[in-house]
PDB file of C-alpha atoms in Angstrom:
ATOM      1  CA  MET A  16     101.796 130.052 128.755  1.00 43.00           C
ATOM      2  CA  ARG A  17     104.111 128.826 125.327  1.00 41.00           C
ATOM      3  CA  ALA A  18     106.882 127.765 127.372  1.00 40.00           C
ATOM      4  CA  THR A  19     105.137 125.736 129.886  1.00 36.00           C
ATOM      5  CA  SER A  20     102.479 124.003 127.226  1.00 35.00           C
ATOM      6  CA  SER A  21     106.624 123.091 125.667  1.00 34.00           C
ATOM      7  CA  LEU A  22     107.895 121.843 128.848  1.00 31.00           C
ATOM      8  CA  VAL A  23     105.366 120.193 129.587  1.00 33.00           C
ATOM      9  CA  ALA A  24     105.943 118.425 126.063  1.00 35.00           C
ATOM     10  CA  LEU A  25     109.539 118.088 126.807  1.00 32.00           C
ATOM     11  CA  ILE A  26     109.019 116.367 130.073  1.00 35.00           C
ATOM     12  CA  GLY A  27     106.569 114.350 128.133  1.00 37.00           C
ATOM     13  CA  LEU A  28     108.164 112.879 125.934  1.00 34.00           C
ATOM     14  CA  ALA A  29     111.467 112.261 128.269  1.00 37.00           C
ATOM     15  CA  ALA A  30     109.124 110.411 129.782  1.00 38.00           C
ATOM     16  CA  LEU A  31     108.034 108.480 127.169  1.00 38.00           C
ATOM     17  CA  GLY A  32     111.786 107.404 126.141  1.00 38.00           C
ATOM     18  CA  ALA A  33     112.324 106.728 130.104  1.00 40.00           C
ATOM     19  CA  CYS A  34     109.873 103.925 130.254  1.00 39.00           C
ATOM     20  CA  THR A  35     110.710 102.509 126.551  1.00 37.00           C
ATOM     21  CA  PRO A  36     113.972 100.586 127.761  1.00 43.00           C
ATOM     22  CA  GLU A  37     116.537  99.164 125.112  1.00 53.00           C
ATOM     23  CA  THR A  38     115.092  95.462 124.521  1.00 62.00           C
ATOM     24  CA  ASP A  39     117.503  94.369 121.152  1.00 72.00           C
ATOM     25  CA  THR A  40     119.382  92.035 122.745  1.00 90.00           C
ATOM     26  CA  GLY A  41     121.129  89.275 121.397  1.00 93.00           C
ATOM     27  CA  GLU A  42     119.209  87.278 123.512  1.00 96.00           C
ATOM     28  CA  SER A  43     115.663  88.956 122.823  1.00 94.00           C
ATOM     29  CA  ASN A  44     117.013  89.165 118.655  1.00 93.00           C
ATOM     30  CA  PHE A  45     117.787  85.033 119.073  1.00 95.00           C
ATOM     31  CA  MET A  46     114.075  85.393 120.125  1.00 96.00           C
ATOM     32  CA  ASN A  47     112.758  87.116 117.468  1.00 92.00           C
ATOM     33  CA  LEU A  48     115.093  86.261 114.846  1.00 91.00           C
ATOM     34  CA  CYS A  49     116.318  82.204 115.372  1.00 94.00           C
ATOM     35  CA  ALA A  50     113.843  80.334 118.041  1.00 96.00           C
ATOM     36  CA  GLY A  51     111.388  80.085 115.024  1.00 95.00           C
ATOM     37  CA  CYS A  52     113.388  77.371 113.345  1.00 95.00           C
ATOM     38  CA  HIS A  53     115.871  76.643 115.634  1.00 96.00           C
ATOM     39  CA  GLY A  54     114.309  76.222 118.794  1.00 97.00           C
ATOM     40  CA  ASP A  55     114.766  78.279 122.067  1.00 97.00           C
ATOM     41  CA  ASP A  56     117.646  76.112 122.925  1.00 97.00           C
ATOM     42  CA  GLY A  57     119.446  76.723 119.503  1.00 97.00           C
ATOM     43  CA  ARG A  58     119.386  73.256 118.912  1.00 97.00           C
ATOM     44  CA  GLY A  59     117.423  73.156 115.366  1.00 95.00           C
ATOM     45  CA  THR A  60     114.266  71.978 116.770  1.00 95.00           C
ATOM     46  CA  GLY A  61     111.695  75.050 116.364  1.00 96.00           C
ATOM     47  CA  PRO A  62     107.923  74.719 115.607  1.00 96.00           C
ATOM     48  CA  ALA A  63     108.656  75.524 112.024  1.00 93.00           C
ATOM     49  CA  ALA A  64     111.727  72.890 111.745  1.00 92.00           C
ATOM     50  CA  VAL A  65     109.164  70.704 110.447  1.00 92.00           C
ATOM     51  CA  SER A  66     107.778  72.601 107.515  1.00 91.00           C
ATOM     52  CA  LEU A  67     111.317  73.615 106.245  1.00 90.00           C
ATOM     53  CA  ASP A  68     113.222  71.043 103.356  1.00 89.00           C
ATOM     54  CA  ALA A  69     117.179  70.728 105.547  1.00 89.00           C
ATOM     55  CA  VAL A  70     116.525  70.548 109.554  1.00 91.00           C
ATOM     56  CA  PRO A  71     118.571  73.848 111.523  1.00 94.00           C
ATOM     57  CA  ALA A  72     121.576  73.803 111.996  1.00 94.00           C
ATOM     58  CA  ASP A  73     122.194  72.484 116.071  1.00 97.00           C
ATOM     59  CA  LEU A  74     123.435  76.021 117.025  1.00 97.00           C
ATOM     60  CA  THR A  75     125.123  74.988 120.193  1.00 98.00           C
ATOM     61  CA  LEU A  76     126.983  72.944 118.901  1.00 97.00           C
ATOM     62  CA  ILE A  77     129.041  75.510 116.134  1.00 97.00           C
ATOM     63  CA  ALA A  78     132.403  75.916 118.302  1.00 96.00           C
ATOM     64  CA  ALA A  79     132.434  71.261 118.434  1.00 96.00           C
ATOM     65  CA  ARG A  80     131.960  71.207 114.722  1.00 95.00           C
ATOM     66  CA  ASN A  81     134.882  73.681 114.397  1.00 95.00           C
ATOM     67  CA  GLY A  82     137.638  71.595 116.895  1.00 94.00           C
ATOM     68  CA  GLY A  83     136.160  74.330 120.397  1.00 94.00           C
ATOM     69  CA  ARG A  84     137.204  77.170 118.467  1.00 95.00           C
ATOM     70  CA  PHE A  85     133.440  79.596 117.925  1.00 96.00           C
ATOM     71  CA  PRO A  86     133.867  81.070 114.281  1.00 95.00           C
ATOM     72  CA  MET A  87     132.552  84.171 115.234  1.00 94.00           C
ATOM     73  CA  VAL A  88     133.300  86.024 111.821  1.00 92.00           C
ATOM     74  CA  GLU A  89     132.040  83.100 110.264  1.00 92.00           C
ATOM     75  CA  VAL A  90     128.788  83.560 112.200  1.00 93.00           C
ATOM     76  CA  MET A  91     128.002  87.087 111.608  1.00 91.00           C
ATOM     77  CA  SER A  92     128.571  86.583 108.034  1.00 87.00           C
ATOM     78  CA  LYS A  93     125.837  83.650 107.552  1.00 88.00           C
ATOM     79  CA  ILE A  94     123.503  85.072 109.713  1.00 88.00           C
ATOM     80  CA  ASP A  95     123.455  88.656 107.752  1.00 84.00           C
ATOM     81  CA  GLY A  96     124.157  86.695 104.441  1.00 78.00           C
ATOM     82  CA  TYR A  97     127.171  88.247 103.632  1.00 67.00           C
ATOM     83  CA  ALA A  98     128.453  84.790 103.047  1.00 60.00           C
ATOM     84  CA  LYS A  99     125.724  84.308 100.600  1.00 55.00           C
ATOM     85  CA  GLY A 100     126.895  86.881  97.895  1.00 55.00           C
ATOM     86  CA  GLU A 101     124.364  88.461  95.398  1.00 51.00           C
ATOM     87  CA  GLU A 102     122.189  85.749  95.047  1.00 52.00           C
ATOM     88  CA  HIS A 103     120.227  83.849  97.731  1.00 51.00           C
ATOM     89  CA  HIS A 104     119.715  80.496  98.414  1.00 54.00           C
ATOM     90  CA  GLY A 105     118.776  77.778 101.293  1.00 64.00           C
ATOM     91  CA  ALA A 106     116.060  78.663 103.984  1.00 71.00           C
ATOM     92  CA  MET A 107     118.025  80.909 106.215  1.00 79.00           C
ATOM     93  CA  PRO A 108     116.782  84.252 105.687  1.00 81.00           C
ATOM     94  CA  ALA A 109     119.648  87.192 105.265  1.00 76.00           C
ATOM     95  CA  PHE A 110     118.587  89.365 108.846  1.00 81.00           C
ATOM     96  CA  TRP A 111     121.211  92.124 107.665  1.00 76.00           C
ATOM     97  CA  PRO A 112     118.318  94.712 106.988  1.00 76.00           C
ATOM     98  CA  LEU A 113     116.866  93.434 110.562  1.00 75.00           C
ATOM     99  CA  LEU A 114     120.490  94.221 112.742  1.00 79.00           C
ATOM    100  CA  GLU A 115     121.789  97.485 111.338  1.00 81.00           C
ATOM    101  CA  GLY A 116     122.007 100.696 113.487  1.00 83.00           C
ATOM    102  CA  ARG A 117     124.896 101.509 115.593  1.00 91.00           C
ATOM    103  CA  THR A 118     128.035 100.038 114.761  1.00 93.00           C
ATOM    104  CA  VAL A 119     131.089  99.012 116.540  1.00 94.00           C
ATOM    105  CA  LEU A 120     134.161  97.658 116.028  1.00 95.00           C
ATOM    106  CA  VAL A 121     135.211  93.617 116.092  1.00 93.00           C
ATOM    107  CA  GLN A 122     138.582  92.471 115.336  1.00 90.00           C
ATOM    108  CA  THR A 123     137.945  90.282 111.934  1.00 85.00           C
ATOM    109  CA  GLY A 124     140.981  88.743 112.165  1.00 82.00           C
ATOM    110  CA  ASP A 125     142.947  90.126 109.367  1.00 81.00           C
ATOM    111  CA  GLY A 126     144.647  93.074 112.138  1.00 87.00           C
ATOM    112  CA  ILE A 127     142.207  95.522 111.502  1.00 88.00           C
ATOM    113  CA  LEU A 128     138.814  96.096 113.409  1.00 93.00           C
ATOM    114  CA  THR A 129     136.088  96.670 111.027  1.00 91.00           C
ATOM    115  CA  PRO A 130     133.184  98.607 112.100  1.00 92.00           C
ATOM    116  CA  THR A 131     130.025  95.979 112.206  1.00 91.00           C
ATOM    117  CA  PRO A 132     126.402  96.797 113.347  1.00 92.00           C
ATOM    118  CA  GLU A 133     126.031  96.264 117.091  1.00 93.00           C
ATOM    119  CA  PRO A 134     122.542  94.302 116.925  1.00 93.00           C
ATOM    120  CA  LEU A 135     124.549  91.895 114.625  1.00 92.00           C
ATOM    121  CA  VAL A 136     127.952  91.299 117.324  1.00 93.00           C
ATOM    122  CA  GLU A 137     125.611  90.931 119.596  1.00 94.00           C
ATOM    123  CA  LEU A 138     122.974  88.375 118.144  1.00 95.00           C
ATOM    124  CA  ALA A 139     126.660  85.800 117.547  1.00 95.00           C
ATOM    125  CA  GLU A 140     127.803  87.133 120.866  1.00 96.00           C
ATOM    126  CA  TYR A 141     124.301  85.042 122.481  1.00 97.00           C
ATOM    127  CA  ILE A 142     124.962  82.335 120.100  1.00 97.00           C
ATOM    128  CA  ARG A 143     128.399  81.938 121.002  1.00 97.00           C
ATOM    129  CA  SER A 144     127.280  82.210 124.546  1.00 97.00           C
ATOM    130  CA  ILE A 145     124.741  79.104 125.028  1.00 97.00           C
ATOM    131  CA  GLN A 146     127.608  76.550 123.256  1.00 97.00           C
ATOM    132  CA  ARG A 147     127.904  73.271 124.461  1.00 94.00           C
ATOM    133  CA  ASP A 148     130.737  70.516 123.814  1.00 85.00           C
ATOM    134  CA  GLY A 149     128.386  67.915 122.572  1.00 68.00           C
ATOM    135  CA  THR A 150     128.839  65.079 124.428  1.00 64.00           C
ATOM    136  CA  ASP A 151     125.919  65.596 126.865  1.00 56.00           C
ATOM    137  CA  ALA A 152     123.123  62.735 126.743  1.00 44.00           C
ATOM    138  CA  GLU A 153     120.151  64.765 125.101  1.00 45.00           C
TER     139      GLU A 153
END
């Protein structure tokens, strides 16, 4: 009887895991963490933008503002708050506590692969994917 109960419990836990797919992706984290200020489209027009002292950046023009190059490491540093050092100033919060977890190796430009939280890399990759050249008439 005990073995049957244990087996049923294990099957139940396995089924529960199968029914809860991994939903934290770069896009979902963007919608949860960034869209409130930067907008669903990343252009700085989220619902919270009107109550901020500073206008949120248009995240779709990061590469355009950098000569066509998307500065991946700088973007990740801005998101996680590392670029601000110990003191946090400004409207954008540091999201590093929400972006911890499994790490992946990222080339940071110094020839060294740096372990970086995977959710942070995925979020920066999503922001890279929404880049535009800034020439559209919208």
